[in-house]
PDB file of C-alpha atoms in Angstrom:
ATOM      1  CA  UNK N 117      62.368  68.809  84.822  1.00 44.00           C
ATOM      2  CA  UNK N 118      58.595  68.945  83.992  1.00 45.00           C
ATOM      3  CA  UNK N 119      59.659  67.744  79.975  1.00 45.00           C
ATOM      4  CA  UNK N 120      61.114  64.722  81.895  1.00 44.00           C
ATOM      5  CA  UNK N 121      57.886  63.962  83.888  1.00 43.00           C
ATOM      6  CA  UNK N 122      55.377  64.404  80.666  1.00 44.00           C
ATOM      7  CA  UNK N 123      57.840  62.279  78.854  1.00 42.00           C
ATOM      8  CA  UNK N 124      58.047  59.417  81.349  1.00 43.00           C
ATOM      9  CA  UNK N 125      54.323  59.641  81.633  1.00 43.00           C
ATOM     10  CA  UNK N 126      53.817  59.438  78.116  1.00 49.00           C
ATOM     11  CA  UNK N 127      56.120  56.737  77.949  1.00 66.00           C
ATOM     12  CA  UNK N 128      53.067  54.661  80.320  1.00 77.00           C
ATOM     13  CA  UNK N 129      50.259  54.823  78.875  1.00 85.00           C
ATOM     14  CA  UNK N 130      47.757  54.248  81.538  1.00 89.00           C
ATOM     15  CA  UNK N 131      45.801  51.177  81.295  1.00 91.00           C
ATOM     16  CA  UNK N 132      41.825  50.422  81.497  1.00 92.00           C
ATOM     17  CA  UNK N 133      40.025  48.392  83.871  1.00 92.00           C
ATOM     18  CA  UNK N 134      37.634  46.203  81.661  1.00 93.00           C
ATOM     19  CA  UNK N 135      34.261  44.232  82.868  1.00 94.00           C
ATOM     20  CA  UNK N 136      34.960  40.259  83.269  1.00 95.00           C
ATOM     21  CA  UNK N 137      33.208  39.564  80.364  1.00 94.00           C
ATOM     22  CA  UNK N 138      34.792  41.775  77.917  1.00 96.00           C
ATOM     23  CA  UNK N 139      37.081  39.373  76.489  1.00 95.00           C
ATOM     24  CA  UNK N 140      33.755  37.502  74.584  1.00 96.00           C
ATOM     25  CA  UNK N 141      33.567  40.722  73.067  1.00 96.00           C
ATOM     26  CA  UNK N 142      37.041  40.281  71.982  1.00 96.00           C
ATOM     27  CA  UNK N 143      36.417  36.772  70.419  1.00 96.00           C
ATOM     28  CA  UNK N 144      33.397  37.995  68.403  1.00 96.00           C
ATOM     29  CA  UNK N 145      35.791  40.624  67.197  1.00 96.00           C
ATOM     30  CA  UNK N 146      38.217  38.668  66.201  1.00 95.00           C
ATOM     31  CA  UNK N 147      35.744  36.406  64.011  1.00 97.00           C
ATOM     32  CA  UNK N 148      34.356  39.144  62.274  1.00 96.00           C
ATOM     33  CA  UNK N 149      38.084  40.228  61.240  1.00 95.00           C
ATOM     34  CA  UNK N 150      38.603  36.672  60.365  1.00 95.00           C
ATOM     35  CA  UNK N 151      35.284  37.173  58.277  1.00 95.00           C
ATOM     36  CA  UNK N 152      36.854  40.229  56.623  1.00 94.00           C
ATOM     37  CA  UNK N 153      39.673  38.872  55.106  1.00 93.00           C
ATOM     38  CA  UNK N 154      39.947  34.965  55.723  1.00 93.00           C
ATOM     39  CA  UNK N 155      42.387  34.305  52.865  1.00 93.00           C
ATOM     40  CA  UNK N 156      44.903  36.863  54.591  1.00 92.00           C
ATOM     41  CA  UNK N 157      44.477  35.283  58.105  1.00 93.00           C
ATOM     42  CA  UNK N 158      44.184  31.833  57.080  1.00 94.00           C
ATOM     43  CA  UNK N 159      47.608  31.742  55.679  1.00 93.00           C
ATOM     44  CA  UNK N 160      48.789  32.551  59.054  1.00 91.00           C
ATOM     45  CA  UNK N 161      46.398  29.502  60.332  1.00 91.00           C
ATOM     46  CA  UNK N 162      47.868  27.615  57.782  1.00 93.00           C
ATOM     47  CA  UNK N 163      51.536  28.238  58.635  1.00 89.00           C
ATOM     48  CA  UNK N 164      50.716  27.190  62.270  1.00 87.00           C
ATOM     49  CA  UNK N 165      49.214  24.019  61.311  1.00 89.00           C
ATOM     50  CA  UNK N 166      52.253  23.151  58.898  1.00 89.00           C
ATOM     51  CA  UNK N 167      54.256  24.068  61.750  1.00 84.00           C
ATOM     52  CA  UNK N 168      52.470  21.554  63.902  1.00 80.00           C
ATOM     53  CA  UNK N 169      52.520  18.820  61.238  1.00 84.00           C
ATOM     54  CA  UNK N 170      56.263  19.284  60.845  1.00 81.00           C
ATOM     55  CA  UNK N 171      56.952  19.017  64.620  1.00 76.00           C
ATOM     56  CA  UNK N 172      54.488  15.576  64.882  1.00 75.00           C
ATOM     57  CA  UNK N 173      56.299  13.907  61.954  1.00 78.00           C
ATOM     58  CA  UNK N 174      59.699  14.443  62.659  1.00 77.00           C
ATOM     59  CA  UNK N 175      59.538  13.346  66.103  1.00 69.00           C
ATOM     60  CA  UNK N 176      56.320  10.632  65.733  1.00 68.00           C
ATOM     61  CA  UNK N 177      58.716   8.152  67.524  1.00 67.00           C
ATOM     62  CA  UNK N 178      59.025  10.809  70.434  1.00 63.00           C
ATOM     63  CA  UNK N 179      56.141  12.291  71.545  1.00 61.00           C
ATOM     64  CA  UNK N 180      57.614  13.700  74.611  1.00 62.00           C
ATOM     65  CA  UNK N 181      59.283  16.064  72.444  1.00 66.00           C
ATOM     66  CA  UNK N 182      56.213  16.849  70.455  1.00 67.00           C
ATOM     67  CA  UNK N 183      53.902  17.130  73.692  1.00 66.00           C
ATOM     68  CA  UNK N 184      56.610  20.105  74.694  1.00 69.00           C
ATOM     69  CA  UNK N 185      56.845  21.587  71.371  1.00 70.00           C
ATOM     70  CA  UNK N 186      53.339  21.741  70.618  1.00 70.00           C
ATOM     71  CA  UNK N 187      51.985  23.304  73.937  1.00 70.00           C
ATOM     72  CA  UNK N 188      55.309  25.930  73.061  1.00 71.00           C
ATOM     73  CA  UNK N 189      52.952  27.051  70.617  1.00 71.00           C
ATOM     74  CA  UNK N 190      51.271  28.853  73.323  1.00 69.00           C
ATOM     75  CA  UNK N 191      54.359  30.665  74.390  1.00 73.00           C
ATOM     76  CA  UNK N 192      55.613  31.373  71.171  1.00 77.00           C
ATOM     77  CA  UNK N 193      52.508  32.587  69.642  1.00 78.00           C
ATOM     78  CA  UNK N 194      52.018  36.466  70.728  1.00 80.00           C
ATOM     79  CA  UNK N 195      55.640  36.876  68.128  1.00 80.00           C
ATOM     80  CA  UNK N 196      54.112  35.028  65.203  1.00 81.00           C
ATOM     81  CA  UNK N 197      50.682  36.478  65.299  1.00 86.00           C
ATOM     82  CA  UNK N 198      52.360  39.782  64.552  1.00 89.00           C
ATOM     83  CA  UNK N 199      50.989  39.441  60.997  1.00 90.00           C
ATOM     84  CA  UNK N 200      47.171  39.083  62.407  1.00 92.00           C
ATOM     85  CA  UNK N 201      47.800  42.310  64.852  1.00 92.00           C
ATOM     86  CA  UNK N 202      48.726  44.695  61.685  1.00 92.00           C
ATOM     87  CA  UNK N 203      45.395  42.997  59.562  1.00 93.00           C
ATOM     88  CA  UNK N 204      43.073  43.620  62.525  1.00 93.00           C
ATOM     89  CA  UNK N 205      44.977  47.381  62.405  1.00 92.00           C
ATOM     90  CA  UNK N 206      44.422  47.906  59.208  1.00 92.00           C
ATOM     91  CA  UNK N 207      40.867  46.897  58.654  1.00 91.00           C
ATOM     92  CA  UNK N 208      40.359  49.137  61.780  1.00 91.00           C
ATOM     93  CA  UNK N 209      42.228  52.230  59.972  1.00 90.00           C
ATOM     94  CA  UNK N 210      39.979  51.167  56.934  1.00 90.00           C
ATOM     95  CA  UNK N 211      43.203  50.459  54.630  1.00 88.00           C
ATOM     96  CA  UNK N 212      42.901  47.107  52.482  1.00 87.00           C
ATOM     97  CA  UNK N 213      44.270  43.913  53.773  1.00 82.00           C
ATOM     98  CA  UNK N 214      47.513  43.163  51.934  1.00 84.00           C
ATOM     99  CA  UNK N 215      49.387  40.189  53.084  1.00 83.00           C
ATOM    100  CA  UNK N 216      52.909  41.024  51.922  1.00 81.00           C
ATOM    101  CA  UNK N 217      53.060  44.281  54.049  1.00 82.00           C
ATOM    102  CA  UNK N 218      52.004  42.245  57.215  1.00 85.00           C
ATOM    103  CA  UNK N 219      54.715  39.653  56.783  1.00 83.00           C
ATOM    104  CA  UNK N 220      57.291  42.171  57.548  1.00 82.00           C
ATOM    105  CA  UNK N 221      54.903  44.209  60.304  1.00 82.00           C
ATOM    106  CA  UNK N 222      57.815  43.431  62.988  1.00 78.00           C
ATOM    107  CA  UNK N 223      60.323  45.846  60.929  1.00 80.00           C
ATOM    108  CA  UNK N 224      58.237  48.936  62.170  1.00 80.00           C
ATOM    109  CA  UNK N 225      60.182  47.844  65.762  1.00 84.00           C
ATOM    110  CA  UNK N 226      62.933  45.590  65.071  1.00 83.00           C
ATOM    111  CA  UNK N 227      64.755  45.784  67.947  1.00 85.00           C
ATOM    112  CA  UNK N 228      62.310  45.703  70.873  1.00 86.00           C
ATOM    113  CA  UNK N 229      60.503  43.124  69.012  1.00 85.00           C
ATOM    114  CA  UNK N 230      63.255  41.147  68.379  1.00 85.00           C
ATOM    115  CA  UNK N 231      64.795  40.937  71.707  1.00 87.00           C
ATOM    116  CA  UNK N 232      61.504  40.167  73.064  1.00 87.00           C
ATOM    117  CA  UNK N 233      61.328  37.174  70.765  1.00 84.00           C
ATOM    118  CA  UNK N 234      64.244  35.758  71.657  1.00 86.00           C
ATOM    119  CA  UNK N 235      62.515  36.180  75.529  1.00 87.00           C
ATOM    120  CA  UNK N 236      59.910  33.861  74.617  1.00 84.00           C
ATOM    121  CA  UNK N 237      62.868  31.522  72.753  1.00 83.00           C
ATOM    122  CA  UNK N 238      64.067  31.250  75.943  1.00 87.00           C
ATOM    123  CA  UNK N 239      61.015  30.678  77.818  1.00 85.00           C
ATOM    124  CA  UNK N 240      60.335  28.075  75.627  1.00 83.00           C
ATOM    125  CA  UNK N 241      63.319  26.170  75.520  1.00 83.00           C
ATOM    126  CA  UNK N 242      63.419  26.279  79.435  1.00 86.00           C
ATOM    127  CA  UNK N 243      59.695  24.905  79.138  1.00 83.00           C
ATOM    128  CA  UNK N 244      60.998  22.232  77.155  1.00 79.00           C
ATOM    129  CA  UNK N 245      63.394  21.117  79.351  1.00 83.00           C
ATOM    130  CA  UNK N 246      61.388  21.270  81.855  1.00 84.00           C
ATOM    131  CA  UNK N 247      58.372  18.949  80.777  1.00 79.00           C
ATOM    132  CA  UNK N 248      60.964  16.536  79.741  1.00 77.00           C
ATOM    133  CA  UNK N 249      62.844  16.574  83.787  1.00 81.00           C
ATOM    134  CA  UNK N 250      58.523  16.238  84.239  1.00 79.00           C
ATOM    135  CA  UNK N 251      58.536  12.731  82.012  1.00 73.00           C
ATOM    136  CA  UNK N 252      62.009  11.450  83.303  1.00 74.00           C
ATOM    137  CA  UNK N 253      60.741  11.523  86.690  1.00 77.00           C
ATOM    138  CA  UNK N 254      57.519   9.611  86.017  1.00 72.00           C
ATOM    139  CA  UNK N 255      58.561   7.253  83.319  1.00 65.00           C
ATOM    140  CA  UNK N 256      61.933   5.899  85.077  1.00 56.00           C
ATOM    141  CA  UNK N 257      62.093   3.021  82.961  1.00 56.00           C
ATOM    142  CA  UNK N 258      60.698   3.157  79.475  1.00 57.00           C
ATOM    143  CA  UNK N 259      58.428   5.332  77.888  1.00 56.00           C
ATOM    144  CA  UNK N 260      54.855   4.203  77.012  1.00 52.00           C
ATOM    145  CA  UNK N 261      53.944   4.444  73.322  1.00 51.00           C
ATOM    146  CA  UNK N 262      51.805   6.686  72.433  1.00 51.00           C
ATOM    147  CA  UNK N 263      48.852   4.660  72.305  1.00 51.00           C
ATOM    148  CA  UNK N 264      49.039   3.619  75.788  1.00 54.00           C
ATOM    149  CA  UNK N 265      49.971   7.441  76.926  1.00 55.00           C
ATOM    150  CA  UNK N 266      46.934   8.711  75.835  1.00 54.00           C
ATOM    151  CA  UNK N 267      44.646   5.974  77.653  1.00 57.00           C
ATOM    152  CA  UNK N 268      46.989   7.362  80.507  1.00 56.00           C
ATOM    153  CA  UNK N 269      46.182  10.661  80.233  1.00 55.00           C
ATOM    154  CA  UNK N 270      42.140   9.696  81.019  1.00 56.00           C
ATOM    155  CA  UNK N 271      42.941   7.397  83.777  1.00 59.00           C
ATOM    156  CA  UNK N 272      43.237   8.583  87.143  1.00 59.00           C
ATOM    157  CA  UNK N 273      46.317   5.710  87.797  1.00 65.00           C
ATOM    158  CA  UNK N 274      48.722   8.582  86.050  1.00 69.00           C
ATOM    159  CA  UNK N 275      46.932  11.442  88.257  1.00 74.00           C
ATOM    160  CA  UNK N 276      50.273  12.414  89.880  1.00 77.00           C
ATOM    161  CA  UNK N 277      51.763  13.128  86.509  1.00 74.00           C
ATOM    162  CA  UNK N 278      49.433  15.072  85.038  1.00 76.00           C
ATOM    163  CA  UNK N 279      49.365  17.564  88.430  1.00 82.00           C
ATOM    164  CA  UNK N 280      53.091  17.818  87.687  1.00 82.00           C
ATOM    165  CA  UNK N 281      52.774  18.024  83.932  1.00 78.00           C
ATOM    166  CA  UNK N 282      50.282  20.661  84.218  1.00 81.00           C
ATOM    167  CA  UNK N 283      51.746  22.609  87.111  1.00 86.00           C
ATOM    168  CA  UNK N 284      55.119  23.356  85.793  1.00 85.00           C
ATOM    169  CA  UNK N 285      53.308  24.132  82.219  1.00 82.00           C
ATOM    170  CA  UNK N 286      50.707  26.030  83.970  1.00 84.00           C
ATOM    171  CA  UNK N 287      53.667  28.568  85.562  1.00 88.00           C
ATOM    172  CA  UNK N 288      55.185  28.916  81.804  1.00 87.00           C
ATOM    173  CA  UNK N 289      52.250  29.625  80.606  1.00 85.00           C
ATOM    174  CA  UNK N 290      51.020  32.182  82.936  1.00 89.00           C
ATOM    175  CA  UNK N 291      54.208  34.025  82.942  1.00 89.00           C
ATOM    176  CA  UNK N 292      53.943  33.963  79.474  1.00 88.00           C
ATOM    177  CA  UNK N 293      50.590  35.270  79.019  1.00 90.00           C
ATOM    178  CA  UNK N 294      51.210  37.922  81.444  1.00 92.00           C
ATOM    179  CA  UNK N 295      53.982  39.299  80.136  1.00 91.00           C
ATOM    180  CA  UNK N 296      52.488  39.434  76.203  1.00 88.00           C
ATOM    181  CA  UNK N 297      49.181  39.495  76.618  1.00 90.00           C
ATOM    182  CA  UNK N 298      49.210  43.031  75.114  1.00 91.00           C
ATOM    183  CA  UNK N 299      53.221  44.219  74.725  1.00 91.00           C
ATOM    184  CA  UNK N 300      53.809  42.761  71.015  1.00 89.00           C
ATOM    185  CA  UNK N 301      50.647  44.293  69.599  1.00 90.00           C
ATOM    186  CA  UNK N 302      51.951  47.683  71.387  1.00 91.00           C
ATOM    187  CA  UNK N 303      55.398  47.400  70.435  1.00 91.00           C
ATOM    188  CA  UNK N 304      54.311  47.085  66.970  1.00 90.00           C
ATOM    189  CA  UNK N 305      51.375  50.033  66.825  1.00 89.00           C
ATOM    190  CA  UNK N 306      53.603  52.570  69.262  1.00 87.00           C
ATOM    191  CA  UNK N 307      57.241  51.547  68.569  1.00 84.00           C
ATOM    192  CA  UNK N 308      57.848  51.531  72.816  1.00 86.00           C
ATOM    193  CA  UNK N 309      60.267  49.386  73.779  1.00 87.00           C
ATOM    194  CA  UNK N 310      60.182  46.260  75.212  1.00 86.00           C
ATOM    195  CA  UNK N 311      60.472  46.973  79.108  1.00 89.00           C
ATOM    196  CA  UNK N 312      57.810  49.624  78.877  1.00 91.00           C
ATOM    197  CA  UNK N 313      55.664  47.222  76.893  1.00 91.00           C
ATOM    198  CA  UNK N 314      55.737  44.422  79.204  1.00 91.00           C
ATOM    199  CA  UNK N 315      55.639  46.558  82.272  1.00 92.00           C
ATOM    200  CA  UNK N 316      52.516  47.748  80.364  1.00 93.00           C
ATOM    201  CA  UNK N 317      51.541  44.012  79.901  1.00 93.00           C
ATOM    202  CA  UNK N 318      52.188  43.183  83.302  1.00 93.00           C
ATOM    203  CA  UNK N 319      49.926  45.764  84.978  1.00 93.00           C
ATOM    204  CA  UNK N 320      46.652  45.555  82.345  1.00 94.00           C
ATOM    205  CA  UNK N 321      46.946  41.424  83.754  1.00 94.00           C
ATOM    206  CA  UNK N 322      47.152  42.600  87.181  1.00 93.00           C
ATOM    207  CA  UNK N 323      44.476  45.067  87.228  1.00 93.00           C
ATOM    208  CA  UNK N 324      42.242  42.851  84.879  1.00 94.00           C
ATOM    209  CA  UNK N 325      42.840  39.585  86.623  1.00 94.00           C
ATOM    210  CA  UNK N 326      39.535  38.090  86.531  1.00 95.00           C
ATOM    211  CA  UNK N 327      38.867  39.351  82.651  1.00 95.00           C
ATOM    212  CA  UNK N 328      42.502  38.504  81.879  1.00 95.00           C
ATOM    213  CA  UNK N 329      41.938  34.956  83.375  1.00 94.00           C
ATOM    214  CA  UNK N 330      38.723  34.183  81.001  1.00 95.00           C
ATOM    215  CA  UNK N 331      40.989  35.415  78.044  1.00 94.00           C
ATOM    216  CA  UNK N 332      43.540  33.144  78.879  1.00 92.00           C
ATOM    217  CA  UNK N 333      40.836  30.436  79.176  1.00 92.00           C
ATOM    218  CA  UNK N 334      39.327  31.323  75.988  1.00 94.00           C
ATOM    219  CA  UNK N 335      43.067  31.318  73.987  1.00 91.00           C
ATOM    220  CA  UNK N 336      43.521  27.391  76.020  1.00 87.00           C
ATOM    221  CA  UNK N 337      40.120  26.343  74.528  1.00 91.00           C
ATOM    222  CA  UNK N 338      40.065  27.740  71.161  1.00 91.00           C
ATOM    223  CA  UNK N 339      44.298  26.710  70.447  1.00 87.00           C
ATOM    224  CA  UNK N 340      42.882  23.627  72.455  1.00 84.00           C
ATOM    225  CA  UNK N 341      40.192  22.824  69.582  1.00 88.00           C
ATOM    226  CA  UNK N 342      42.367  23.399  66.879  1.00 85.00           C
ATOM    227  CA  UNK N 343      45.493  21.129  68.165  1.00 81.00           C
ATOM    228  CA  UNK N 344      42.284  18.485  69.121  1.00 81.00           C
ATOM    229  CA  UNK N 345      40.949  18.324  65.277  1.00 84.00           C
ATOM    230  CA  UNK N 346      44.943  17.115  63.731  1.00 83.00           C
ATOM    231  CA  UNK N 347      45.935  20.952  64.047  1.00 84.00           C
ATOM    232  CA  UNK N 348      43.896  21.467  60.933  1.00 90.00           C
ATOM    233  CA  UNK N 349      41.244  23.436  63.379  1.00 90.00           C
ATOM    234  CA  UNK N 350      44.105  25.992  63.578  1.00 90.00           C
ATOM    235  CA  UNK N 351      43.967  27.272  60.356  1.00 93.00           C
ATOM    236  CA  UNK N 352      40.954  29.341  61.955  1.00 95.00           C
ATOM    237  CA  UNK N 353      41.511  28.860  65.581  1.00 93.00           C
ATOM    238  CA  UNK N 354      45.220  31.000  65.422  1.00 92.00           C
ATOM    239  CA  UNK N 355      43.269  33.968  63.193  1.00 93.00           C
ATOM    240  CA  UNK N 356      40.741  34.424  65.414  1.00 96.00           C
ATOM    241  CA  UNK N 357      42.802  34.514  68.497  1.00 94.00           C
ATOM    242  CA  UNK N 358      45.140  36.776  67.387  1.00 93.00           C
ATOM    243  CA  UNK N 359      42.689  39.101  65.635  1.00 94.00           C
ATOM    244  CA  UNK N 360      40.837  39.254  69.013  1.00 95.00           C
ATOM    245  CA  UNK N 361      44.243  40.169  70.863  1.00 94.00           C
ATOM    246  CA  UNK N 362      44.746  42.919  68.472  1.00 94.00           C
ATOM    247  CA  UNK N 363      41.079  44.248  70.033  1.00 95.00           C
ATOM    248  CA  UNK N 364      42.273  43.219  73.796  1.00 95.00           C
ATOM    249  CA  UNK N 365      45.425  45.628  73.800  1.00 94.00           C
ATOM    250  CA  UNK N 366      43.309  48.609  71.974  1.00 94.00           C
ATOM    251  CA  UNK N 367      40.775  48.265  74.493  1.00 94.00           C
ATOM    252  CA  UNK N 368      43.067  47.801  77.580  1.00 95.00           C
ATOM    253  CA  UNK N 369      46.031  50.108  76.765  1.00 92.00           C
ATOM    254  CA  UNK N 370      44.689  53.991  76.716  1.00 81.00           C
TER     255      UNK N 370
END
């Protein structure tokens, strides 16, 4: 009976309770990473911005579509950065910074991984439908093009929208972020499984809430930026966030 205790409470690891303003800390590390090996992490910037550019063009003529789809970056984003997490790793173990082993970092875990991605499919496709039910019930008759959406989104005559738009995103999002903000980094350095990890996840938000609230903050700003500047900013905006969640779960999870 005692093996069964030790293993459940290895199974746990306890988590930390960080100051408010360690997650600065976090974004300086995940610069100086960046700095380390910026042709590595830049093709993961890269892919995000062709990812973005892909989404824009194909529906241009839709933009309620790509306004969903782009701000799903933000939900979908803990799975891809999984490449970022083992670079960060292994410039912290002091091996060198291959990009072909990182591609496949997700194999070390397959499963948990994998059914945790298609979690966050979910949550995103339930995010999409959502922020369309959001448009449909503010644009009744015909949609605005895009020109005259965006003077919208500055004017206060649309204010009832955009306290919709950004409520119903703002729920995705923090489910989301609580539920990943450290359990695909774990998943991937511990092989746990996907319950423990976001069980994990979900107690180092709750008992972090004010530093996990900055981070989350921080991740809207910096993504934020880089979708701002023609999602070309994300070739170092995605790097640096994911290199500094890589330092987030190693200094929150024991």
């Amino acid at each position: 009976m005692s093996h069964e205790i030790d293993a459940k409470r290895s199974a746990f690891p306890s988590v930390r309770e960080i100051t408010f303003g360690q997650p600065l800390t976090w974004l300086a590390n995940g610069w100086r990473d960046f700095l380390a090996h910026p042709l590595q992490s830049a093709f993961y910037g890269v892919c995000f911005a062709l990812m973005g550019w892909l989404i824009a063009f194909t529906f241009r003529n839709a933009y309620q579509y790509v306004s969903a789809l782009v701000t799903g970056f933000f939900l979908v984003g803990p799975f891809f950065a999984i490449g970022l997490y083992d670079l960060s790793r292994r410039r912290q173990r002091g091996e060198p910074p291959r990009l072909g082993v990182t591609l496949d970092a997700w194999r070390s875990n397959v499963g948990a991984i994998g059914m945790f991605a298609l979690v966050l499919g979910v949550i995103l496709l339930v995010w999409a439908r959502a922020s369309l039910v959001v448009f449909a019930l503010f644009y009744t008759h015909e949609m605005p093009s895009i020109e005259g959406f965006l003077a919208q989104m500055f004017s206060f005559d649309n204010l009832e929208f955009l306290i919709a738009y950004f409520c119903v995103g703002g729920f995705f999002a923090v489910l989301t972020f609580a539920i990943s903000v450290v359990s695909v980094p774990m998943m991937m350095d511990r092989d746990t499984d996907g319950i423990v990890a976001v069980l994990t996840s979900l107690k180092a938000f709750g008992s972090n809430l004010p530093a996990m609230l900055l981070w989350g903050a921080i991740i809207a700003v910096v993504i934020g930026a880089g979708f701002a500047l023609w999602f070309v900013g994300l070739v170092v905006a995605v790097p640096v966030i994911g290199h500094g969640a890589w330092h987030a779960y190693r200094d929150i999870v024991d």
